[in-house]
Amino acid sequence: MTSSTSPPRDLERNLIWIERTFTTRPATEQLLGPERESGTIHPLDYDAALDFFPGIHRHYNTIGTAVGIAVALAARRPAWTTQRLVSTVFFGAFTGRAVGTVFAVRSFYSFFRSIHDPAGFATAMDNVKHRLDTPSSIHAQVPVPDDQTPSIRQFFIPFWQLFTDIITPEPQETATAWGKIRTVNANQSQQSSWDLIRQSHERARIPRPDQASTSSDNRFREELTRSEEQASFDALIDKERNMK
């Protein structure tokens, strides 16, 4: 028997939610199927919902907008300016969409008045909304593994470990070894440079064997020449003395 009373307030408040949730027939069957099996919703109301929710009323807004634009374009005059034409088309689209919304709401109220068990239907809507808002149906409970059963966490690799080879720095031991090698090479190069400078300076100061013999020969010749000159000078003085 069809109820002539007004629909419950819960259905009126959830009108937009109902329109956005029950968009297709498969979605309606999936959401209202458990409520029909549990006896919350009347079977006739379930069948009526399957036929109504995906119905033509969902497109009343689009149809009204298209009709409003068509009427505005049909009413234009050659003397109209572009601004007036745009304003008329916008007004026609807005009016057509508003009229379509009114007809869609009226169709919902007609459906709510035709259901056999308004209270059960409202309860079914609340249950569906509660299931959609509760994530318990998505996240399944995982049994706690025993000692022989490997934990599920062992089969999952943390995200950051996927990039270990890329972001992990070199071991500290390797870095230290390379640092020591570079330090030793730098010290050896620096010490070798200073040693070369000192050794070259010392080599310049130390005479070679041939240079030593040459310098001694020169010194002997100088002393011999000096002795000969001194002897000649002494002989010249003695000669002058004898002449006197």
CSV table of C-alpha atoms in Angstrom, one decimal:
chain,number,residue,atom,x,y,z
A,1,MET,CA,0.0,0.0,0.0
A,2,THR,CA,1.3,3.4,-1.0
A,3,SER,CA,1.9,5.8,1.8
A,4,SER,CA,0.4,9.3,1.4
A,5,THR,CA,2.3,10.9,4.2
A,6,SER,CA,5.2,13.3,3.7
A,7,PRO,CA,8.7,11.8,3.5
A,8,PRO,CA,10.8,11.8,6.6
A,9,ARG,CA,13.0,14.8,7.3
A,10,ASP,CA,16.1,12.6,7.1
A,11,LEU,CA,15.4,11.9,3.4
A,12,GLU,CA,14.8,15.6,2.7
A,13,ARG,CA,18.1,16.5,4.4
A,14,ASN,CA,20.0,13.8,2.5
A,15,LEU,CA,18.5,14.6,-0.9
A,16,ILE,CA,21.7,15.8,-2.4
A,17,TRP,CA,23.7,12.9,-0.9
A,18,ILE,CA,21.2,10.4,-2.3
A,19,GLU,CA,21.5,11.9,-5.8
A,20,ARG,CA,25.3,11.9,-5.7
A,21,THR,CA,25.6,8.4,-4.2
A,22,PHE,CA,23.1,6.2,-6.2
A,23,THR,CA,24.3,7.3,-9.6
A,24,THR,CA,23.8,4.0,-11.5
A,25,ARG,CA,21.8,0.8,-11.2
A,26,PRO,CA,24.8,-1.4,-10.3
A,27,ALA,CA,25.8,1.0,-7.5
A,28,THR,CA,22.3,1.0,-6.2
A,29,GLU,CA,22.1,-2.8,-6.1
A,30,GLN,CA,25.5,-3.0,-4.3
A,31,LEU,CA,24.6,-0.4,-1.7
A,32,LEU,CA,20.9,-1.4,-1.0
A,33,GLY,CA,21.4,-5.2,-1.5
A,34,PRO,CA,22.5,-5.8,2.2
A,35,GLU,CA,19.6,-3.7,3.4
A,36,ARG,CA,17.1,-5.8,1.4
A,37,GLU,CA,18.7,-9.0,2.7
A,38,SER,CA,18.5,-7.8,6.3
A,39,GLY,CA,14.8,-6.8,5.9
A,40,THR,CA,15.5,-3.1,6.6
A,41,ILE,CA,14.1,-2.0,3.2
A,42,HIS,CA,10.8,-3.2,1.7
A,43,PRO,CA,11.4,-5.4,-1.4
A,44,LEU,CA,9.0,-3.1,-3.4
A,45,ASP,CA,10.8,0.0,-2.3
A,46,TYR,CA,14.1,-1.7,-3.3
A,47,ASP,CA,12.8,-2.3,-6.8
A,48,ALA,CA,11.4,1.2,-7.1
A,49,ALA,CA,14.8,2.6,-6.0
A,50,LEU,CA,16.6,0.6,-8.7
A,51,ASP,CA,14.3,2.1,-11.3
A,52,PHE,CA,14.2,5.6,-10.0
A,53,PHE,CA,17.7,6.6,-8.8
A,54,PRO,CA,19.4,6.2,-12.2
A,55,GLY,CA,16.4,7.7,-14.0
A,56,ILE,CA,16.0,10.6,-16.3
A,57,HIS,CA,15.5,13.1,-13.5
A,58,ARG,CA,19.3,13.1,-13.0
A,59,HIS,CA,19.5,15.0,-16.3
A,60,TYR,CA,16.8,17.6,-15.7
A,61,ASN,CA,19.3,20.3,-15.0
A,62,THR,CA,21.1,19.7,-18.3
A,63,ILE,CA,17.9,19.4,-20.3
A,64,GLY,CA,16.6,22.7,-18.7
A,65,THR,CA,19.8,24.5,-19.5
A,66,ALA,CA,19.8,23.4,-23.1
A,67,VAL,CA,16.1,24.3,-23.5
A,68,GLY,CA,16.7,27.8,-22.0
A,69,ILE,CA,19.6,28.5,-24.3
A,70,ALA,CA,17.5,27.3,-27.3
A,71,VAL,CA,14.6,29.6,-26.3
A,72,ALA,CA,16.9,32.6,-25.9
A,73,LEU,CA,18.5,32.1,-29.3
A,74,ALA,CA,15.1,31.7,-30.9
A,75,ALA,CA,13.9,34.9,-29.4
A,76,ARG,CA,16.8,37.1,-30.6
A,77,ARG,CA,16.2,40.0,-33.0
A,78,PRO,CA,18.5,41.3,-35.7
A,79,ALA,CA,18.7,44.7,-33.9
A,80,TRP,CA,20.1,43.2,-30.7
A,81,THR,CA,23.6,44.0,-29.8
A,82,THR,CA,26.1,41.3,-28.8
A,83,GLN,CA,25.9,42.3,-25.2
A,84,ARG,CA,22.1,41.9,-25.1
A,85,LEU,CA,22.3,38.6,-26.9
A,86,VAL,CA,24.9,37.2,-24.4
A,87,SER,CA,22.8,38.5,-21.5
A,88,THR,CA,19.6,36.9,-22.9
A,89,VAL,CA,21.4,33.5,-23.5
A,90,PHE,CA,22.8,33.6,-20.0
A,91,PHE,CA,19.4,34.4,-18.5
A,92,GLY,CA,17.8,31.6,-20.5
A,93,ALA,CA,20.4,29.1,-19.5
A,94,PHE,CA,20.1,30.0,-15.8
A,95,THR,CA,16.3,30.0,-15.9
A,96,GLY,CA,16.2,26.6,-17.7
A,97,ARG,CA,18.6,25.1,-15.1
A,98,ALA,CA,16.5,26.4,-12.3
A,99,VAL,CA,13.4,24.9,-13.8
A,100,GLY,CA,15.1,21.6,-14.3
A,101,THR,CA,16.2,21.6,-10.7
A,102,VAL,CA,12.7,22.2,-9.5
A,103,PHE,CA,11.4,19.3,-11.6
A,104,ALA,CA,14.1,17.0,-10.3
A,105,VAL,CA,13.2,17.9,-6.7
A,106,ARG,CA,9.6,17.3,-7.4
A,107,SER,CA,10.4,13.9,-8.9
A,108,PHE,CA,12.3,13.0,-5.7
A,109,TYR,CA,9.3,14.0,-3.5
A,110,SER,CA,7.0,12.0,-5.7
A,111,PHE,CA,9.2,9.0,-5.2
A,112,PHE,CA,9.5,9.4,-1.5
A,113,ARG,CA,5.7,9.6,-1.2
A,114,SER,CA,5.3,6.4,-3.2
A,115,ILE,CA,7.5,4.2,-1.0
A,116,HIS,CA,5.7,1.6,1.2
A,117,ASP,CA,7.9,1.9,4.3
A,118,PRO,CA,9.3,5.4,4.6
A,119,ALA,CA,10.8,4.7,8.0
A,120,GLY,CA,12.6,1.6,6.9
A,121,PHE,CA,13.8,3.3,3.7
A,122,ALA,CA,15.2,6.2,5.8
A,123,THR,CA,16.9,3.6,8.1
A,124,ALA,CA,18.4,1.9,5.0
A,125,MET,CA,19.8,5.2,3.8
A,126,ASP,CA,21.4,5.9,7.2
A,127,ASN,CA,23.0,2.5,7.2
A,128,VAL,CA,24.4,3.0,3.7
A,129,LYS,CA,25.8,6.4,4.7
A,130,HIS,CA,27.3,4.9,7.8
A,131,ARG,CA,29.0,2.1,5.9
A,132,LEU,CA,30.4,4.6,3.4
A,133,ASP,CA,31.7,6.9,6.1
A,134,THR,CA,33.3,4.0,8.1
A,135,PRO,CA,36.6,2.7,6.7
A,136,SER,CA,36.2,-0.7,8.5
A,137,SER,CA,34.8,-2.3,5.3
A,138,ILE,CA,37.9,-1.4,3.4
A,139,HIS,CA,40.6,-2.3,5.9
A,140,ALA,CA,40.4,-6.0,6.7
A,141,GLN,CA,41.6,-7.3,9.9
A,142,VAL,CA,44.9,-9.3,9.6
A,143,PRO,CA,45.3,-12.2,12.0
A,144,VAL,CA,48.3,-12.0,14.4
A,145,PRO,CA,51.0,-14.4,13.2
A,146,ASP,CA,52.4,-17.1,15.5
A,147,ASP,CA,56.1,-17.9,15.9
A,148,GLN,CA,56.1,-20.3,12.9
A,149,THR,CA,54.2,-18.0,10.6
A,150,PRO,CA,56.2,-15.2,9.1
A,151,SER,CA,54.9,-11.7,9.7
A,152,ILE,CA,53.2,-9.9,6.8
A,153,ARG,CA,55.5,-7.0,7.4
A,154,GLN,CA,58.4,-9.2,6.3
A,155,PHE,CA,57.0,-9.3,2.7
A,156,PHE,CA,56.9,-5.6,2.4
A,157,ILE,CA,60.0,-3.5,1.8
A,158,PRO,CA,59.9,0.0,3.2
A,159,PHE,CA,59.7,2.7,0.6
A,160,TRP,CA,63.0,4.3,1.6
A,161,GLN,CA,64.8,1.0,1.2
A,162,LEU,CA,64.0,0.9,-2.5
A,163,PHE,CA,66.5,3.7,-3.0
A,164,THR,CA,69.2,2.5,-0.6
A,165,ASP,CA,71.7,2.1,-3.4
A,166,ILE,CA,71.1,5.6,-4.6
A,167,ILE,CA,70.9,7.7,-1.4
A,168,THR,CA,73.1,5.7,0.9
A,169,PRO,CA,76.5,7.4,1.2
A,170,GLU,CA,79.8,5.6,1.0
A,171,PRO,CA,81.0,3.8,4.1
A,172,GLN,CA,82.9,5.9,6.5
A,173,GLU,CA,85.9,3.4,6.3
A,174,THR,CA,86.3,3.9,2.6
A,175,ALA,CA,86.0,7.6,2.9
A,176,THR,CA,88.6,7.6,5.7
A,177,ALA,CA,91.0,5.4,3.6
A,178,TRP,CA,90.7,7.7,0.6
A,179,GLY,CA,91.3,10.6,2.9
A,180,LYS,CA,94.4,9.1,4.3
A,181,ILE,CA,95.7,8.3,0.9
A,182,ARG,CA,95.1,11.8,-0.3
A,183,THR,CA,96.7,13.2,2.9
A,184,VAL,CA,99.8,11.0,2.5
A,185,ASN,CA,100.2,12.0,-1.1
A,186,ALA,CA,99.8,15.6,-0.4
A,187,ASN,CA,102.4,15.4,2.4
A,188,GLN,CA,104.8,13.5,0.3
A,189,SER,CA,104.5,16.0,-2.6
A,190,GLN,CA,105.0,18.9,-0.2
A,191,GLN,CA,108.0,17.3,1.6
A,192,SER,CA,109.6,16.3,-1.7
A,193,SER,CA,109.4,19.8,-3.0
A,194,TRP,CA,111.1,21.3,0.0
A,195,ASP,CA,113.6,18.5,0.0
A,196,LEU,CA,114.4,19.1,-3.6
A,197,ILE,CA,114.9,22.8,-2.9
A,198,ARG,CA,117.2,22.2,0.1
A,199,GLN,CA,119.2,19.5,-1.7
A,200,SER,CA,119.7,21.6,-4.8
A,201,HIS,CA,120.9,24.5,-2.6
A,202,GLU,CA,123.3,22.2,-0.7
A,203,ARG,CA,124.6,20.7,-3.9
A,204,ALA,CA,125.3,24.2,-5.2
A,205,ARG,CA,127.4,24.9,-2.1
A,206,ILE,CA,129.4,21.6,-2.1
A,207,PRO,CA,132.1,21.7,-4.9
A,208,ARG,CA,132.4,18.7,-7.2
A,209,PRO,CA,135.7,16.7,-7.3
A,210,ASP,CA,136.9,18.2,-10.6
A,211,GLN,CA,136.0,21.7,-9.4
A,212,ALA,CA,137.9,21.1,-6.2
A,213,SER,CA,141.1,20.0,-8.0
A,214,THR,CA,140.8,22.9,-10.5
A,215,SER,CA,140.4,25.4,-7.6
A,216,SER,CA,143.5,23.9,-5.8
A,217,ASP,CA,145.6,24.1,-9.0
A,218,ASN,CA,144.6,27.7,-9.6
A,219,ARG,CA,145.4,28.6,-6.0
A,220,PHE,CA,148.9,26.9,-6.4
A,221,ARG,CA,149.5,28.9,-9.5
A,222,GLU,CA,148.5,32.1,-7.9
A,223,GLU,CA,150.8,31.4,-4.9
A,224,LEU,CA,153.7,30.5,-7.3
A,225,THR,CA,153.2,33.7,-9.3
A,226,ARG,CA,153.0,35.7,-6.2
A,227,SER,CA,156.3,34.2,-4.9
A,228,GLU,CA,158.0,34.8,-8.2
A,229,GLU,CA,156.8,38.4,-8.3
A,230,GLN,CA,157.9,38.9,-4.7
A,231,ALA,CA,161.3,37.4,-5.5
A,232,SER,CA,161.7,39.7,-8.5
A,233,PHE,CA,160.7,42.7,-6.4
A,234,ASP,CA,163.2,41.8,-3.7
A,235,ALA,CA,166.0,41.3,-6.3
A,236,LEU,CA,165.2,44.7,-7.8
A,237,ILE,CA,165.5,46.3,-4.4
A,238,ASP,CA,168.8,44.6,-3.7
A,239,LYS,CA,170.2,45.8,-7.1
A,240,GLU,CA,169.3,49.4,-6.3
A,241,ARG,CA,170.9,49.2,-3.0
A,242,ASN,CA,174.1,47.8,-4.5
A,243,MET,CA,174.2,50.6,-7.0
A,244,LYS,CA,174.2,53.1,-4.3
